[in-house]
Amino acid sequence: MQLDNPTLIGVYIASITAVTSVTTNLITTVISNWFQSNREKRSELQDIYVGCIKSLATVSTLSGATESNMDNIELSLIEAKKYLALLLICSKKRNQIKLIEKEVYLFTSGQYEQLLKQASTNVLQPSDKYLEKYEYLPNQGQKQVLSAADMMLQLIIKIAPQDNRLLL
């Protein structure tokens, strides 16, 4: 190896600089993509939590109004079930979600009476307004649906701040 030739020294320096530059760019790109992926996942998870809370809060809010809101309540229940199912799908290995997995499954599958029993063992109760009878609710089943939605809202609000994936 001839290091006394200035042309070869220049070629070596240029080669080393090029390899170093390519390596640095590659590492920077990988790190940037990793951070971007994490931001996107966090944003998607935030959207899921927001969708859960918005849909369940809509059910809770509209339930105190008139019978004409039943269509909106049903649409909000459908949205709530969709977002809760997405929360389970995105969170299969998360301890926070494992705490409410059974309740989410019962709600999304329409097993409201079992959900109310399960949640009552976790010291959750529906709001006082569900303990009263609404004259526009033709049956006890609708009251159970509204109570279950209220309890799911309480659970989601309780569990969301504990989800470490939402942190920066």
Tab-separated table of C-alpha atoms in Angstrom:
chain	number	residue	atom	x	y	z
A	1	MET	CA	0.000	0.000	0.000
A	2	GLN	CA	1.527	3.247	-1.100
A	3	LEU	CA	0.693	6.119	1.198
A	4	ASP	CA	3.312	8.413	-0.274
A	5	ASN	CA	1.251	8.958	-3.457
A	6	PRO	CA	-0.993	12.020	-2.936
A	7	THR	CA	-3.520	10.797	-5.521
A	8	LEU	CA	-4.042	7.507	-3.695
A	9	ILE	CA	-4.328	9.295	-0.364
A	10	GLY	CA	-7.047	11.482	-1.882
A	11	VAL	CA	-8.866	8.425	-3.236
A	12	TYR	CA	-8.658	6.712	0.159
A	13	ILE	CA	-9.939	9.786	1.974
A	14	ALA	CA	-12.770	10.229	-0.549
A	15	SER	CA	-13.717	6.552	-0.234
A	16	ILE	CA	-13.696	6.643	3.555
A	17	THR	CA	-15.717	9.872	3.517
A	18	ALA	CA	-18.275	8.371	1.119
A	19	VAL	CA	-18.670	5.187	3.170
A	20	THR	CA	-18.991	7.215	6.383
A	21	SER	CA	-21.547	9.519	4.784
A	22	VAL	CA	-23.642	6.631	3.446
A	23	THR	CA	-23.515	4.861	6.816
A	24	THR	CA	-24.498	8.030	8.678
A	25	ASN	CA	-27.372	8.685	6.270
A	26	LEU	CA	-28.557	5.101	6.617
A	27	ILE	CA	-28.524	5.254	10.420
A	28	THR	CA	-30.266	8.647	10.387
A	29	THR	CA	-32.960	7.328	8.040
A	30	VAL	CA	-33.574	4.215	10.145
A	31	ILE	CA	-33.852	6.259	13.345
A	32	SER	CA	-36.108	8.836	11.677
A	33	ASN	CA	-38.396	6.119	10.284
A	34	TRP	CA	-38.575	4.434	13.694
A	35	PHE	CA	-39.609	7.696	15.388
A	36	GLN	CA	-42.124	8.449	12.626
A	37	SER	CA	-43.623	4.977	12.962
A	38	ASN	CA	-43.955	5.425	16.724
A	39	ARG	CA	-45.634	8.832	16.242
A	40	GLU	CA	-48.090	7.326	13.763
A	41	LYS	CA	-48.920	4.417	16.091
A	42	ARG	CA	-49.425	6.821	19.012
A	43	SER	CA	-51.635	9.036	16.852
A	44	GLU	CA	-53.722	6.033	15.751
A	45	LEU	CA	-54.092	4.904	19.348
A	46	GLN	CA	-55.103	8.403	20.423
A	47	ASP	CA	-57.721	8.423	17.657
A	48	ILE	CA	-59.073	5.095	18.917
A	49	TYR	CA	-59.339	6.354	22.495
A	50	VAL	CA	-60.933	9.595	21.299
A	51	GLY	CA	-63.423	7.612	19.205
A	52	CYS	CA	-64.316	5.415	22.198
A	53	ILE	CA	-64.805	8.364	24.507
A	54	LYS	CA	-66.708	10.447	21.948
A	55	SER	CA	-69.102	7.646	21.008
A	56	LEU	CA	-69.754	6.534	24.576
A	57	ALA	CA	-70.145	10.136	25.764
A	58	THR	CA	-72.623	10.766	22.947
A	59	VAL	CA	-74.686	7.785	24.111
A	60	SER	CA	-74.568	9.059	27.673
A	61	THR	CA	-75.495	12.599	26.679
A	62	LEU	CA	-78.323	11.679	24.325
A	63	SER	CA	-79.818	9.138	26.719
A	64	GLY	CA	-81.183	11.901	28.913
A	65	ALA	CA	-83.074	13.498	26.049
A	66	THR	CA	-86.104	12.234	24.181
A	67	GLU	CA	-87.079	9.087	22.323
A	68	SER	CA	-86.262	10.792	19.018
A	69	ASN	CA	-82.577	10.402	19.849
A	70	MET	CA	-82.692	6.608	19.791
A	71	ASP	CA	-81.373	6.465	16.205
A	72	ASN	CA	-78.402	8.659	17.155
A	73	ILE	CA	-77.837	6.542	20.248
A	74	GLU	CA	-77.771	3.378	18.145
A	75	LEU	CA	-75.284	4.915	15.694
A	76	SER	CA	-73.075	6.008	18.577
A	77	LEU	CA	-73.250	2.513	20.071
A	78	ILE	CA	-72.115	1.048	16.768
A	79	GLU	CA	-69.195	3.494	16.651
A	80	ALA	CA	-68.310	2.762	20.285
A	81	LYS	CA	-68.238	-0.977	19.610
A	82	LYS	CA	-66.041	-0.429	16.561
A	83	TYR	CA	-63.513	1.662	18.474
A	84	LEU	CA	-63.520	-0.665	21.472
A	85	ALA	CA	-62.862	-3.626	19.186
A	86	LEU	CA	-59.994	-1.697	17.566
A	87	LEU	CA	-58.614	-0.956	21.020
A	88	LEU	CA	-58.538	-4.681	21.774
A	89	ILE	CA	-56.962	-5.501	18.428
A	90	CYS	CA	-54.238	-2.870	18.856
A	91	SER	CA	-53.582	-3.826	22.458
A	92	LYS	CA	-53.460	-7.606	22.664
A	93	LYS	CA	-50.280	-7.709	24.767
A	94	ARG	CA	-50.823	-4.609	26.919
A	95	ASN	CA	-51.413	-5.010	30.640
A	96	GLN	CA	-53.639	-1.929	30.901
A	97	ILE	CA	-56.094	-3.241	28.350
A	98	LYS	CA	-55.990	-6.749	29.826
A	99	LEU	CA	-57.642	-5.231	32.910
A	100	ILE	CA	-60.778	-4.352	30.932
A	101	GLU	CA	-60.576	-6.904	28.113
A	102	LYS	CA	-63.504	-8.945	29.411
A	103	GLU	CA	-65.706	-5.856	29.822
A	104	VAL	CA	-64.875	-4.660	26.309
A	105	TYR	CA	-65.683	-8.081	24.897
A	106	LEU	CA	-69.009	-8.217	26.761
A	107	PHE	CA	-69.969	-4.743	25.557
A	108	THR	CA	-69.002	-5.272	21.924
A	109	SER	CA	-70.822	-8.607	21.830
A	110	GLY	CA	-73.990	-7.083	23.321
A	111	GLN	CA	-73.908	-8.967	26.621
A	112	TYR	CA	-74.908	-5.900	28.617
A	113	GLU	CA	-76.408	-7.642	31.636
A	114	GLN	CA	-73.238	-9.683	32.172
A	115	LEU	CA	-71.161	-6.537	31.707
A	116	LEU	CA	-73.126	-4.737	34.403
A	117	LYS	CA	-72.578	-7.642	36.788
A	118	GLN	CA	-68.865	-7.850	35.928
A	119	ALA	CA	-68.304	-4.109	36.261
A	120	SER	CA	-70.164	-3.943	39.568
A	121	THR	CA	-67.574	-6.352	41.007
A	122	ASN	CA	-64.951	-3.748	39.990
A	123	VAL	CA	-66.786	-1.140	42.077
A	124	LEU	CA	-68.152	0.681	39.034
A	125	GLN	CA	-71.748	1.791	38.950
A	126	PRO	CA	-73.708	3.542	36.238
A	127	SER	CA	-74.525	7.194	36.792
A	128	ASP	CA	-77.485	8.043	38.986
A	129	LYS	CA	-79.591	8.997	35.977
A	130	TYR	CA	-79.679	5.336	34.907
A	131	LEU	CA	-81.061	4.278	38.252
A	132	GLU	CA	-84.216	6.252	37.483
A	133	LYS	CA	-86.739	5.108	34.914
A	134	TYR	CA	-87.124	7.004	31.670
A	135	GLU	CA	-90.611	6.850	30.265
A	136	TYR	CA	-89.357	6.738	26.665
A	137	LEU	CA	-87.438	3.502	27.287
A	138	PRO	CA	-89.930	0.754	26.427
A	139	ASN	CA	-87.982	-2.027	28.106
A	140	GLN	CA	-85.338	-2.804	30.678
A	141	GLY	CA	-82.941	-3.935	27.931
A	142	GLN	CA	-82.485	-0.405	26.641
A	143	LYS	CA	-81.772	0.789	30.149
A	144	GLN	CA	-79.088	-1.910	30.422
A	145	VAL	CA	-77.540	-0.778	27.143
A	146	LEU	CA	-77.324	2.816	28.334
A	147	SER	CA	-75.980	1.775	31.730
A	148	ALA	CA	-73.381	-0.463	30.080
A	149	ALA	CA	-72.275	2.373	27.779
A	150	ASP	CA	-71.922	4.658	30.783
A	151	MET	CA	-69.813	2.097	32.613
A	152	MET	CA	-67.614	1.520	29.557
A	153	LEU	CA	-67.054	5.272	29.357
A	154	GLN	CA	-65.920	5.223	32.982
A	155	LEU	CA	-63.555	2.316	32.278
A	156	ILE	CA	-62.013	3.928	29.197
A	157	ILE	CA	-61.483	7.228	31.002
A	158	LYS	CA	-59.896	5.310	33.874
A	159	ILE	CA	-57.597	3.178	31.707
A	160	ALA	CA	-56.479	5.693	29.022
A	161	PRO	CA	-54.105	7.709	31.258
A	162	GLN	CA	-52.389	4.463	32.272
A	163	ASP	CA	-51.577	3.474	28.681
A	164	ASN	CA	-47.851	4.179	28.308
A	165	ARG	CA	-48.112	4.118	24.524
A	166	LEU	CA	-49.827	7.521	24.649
A	167	LEU	CA	-46.813	9.153	26.290
A	168	LEU	CA	-44.210	11.026	24.292
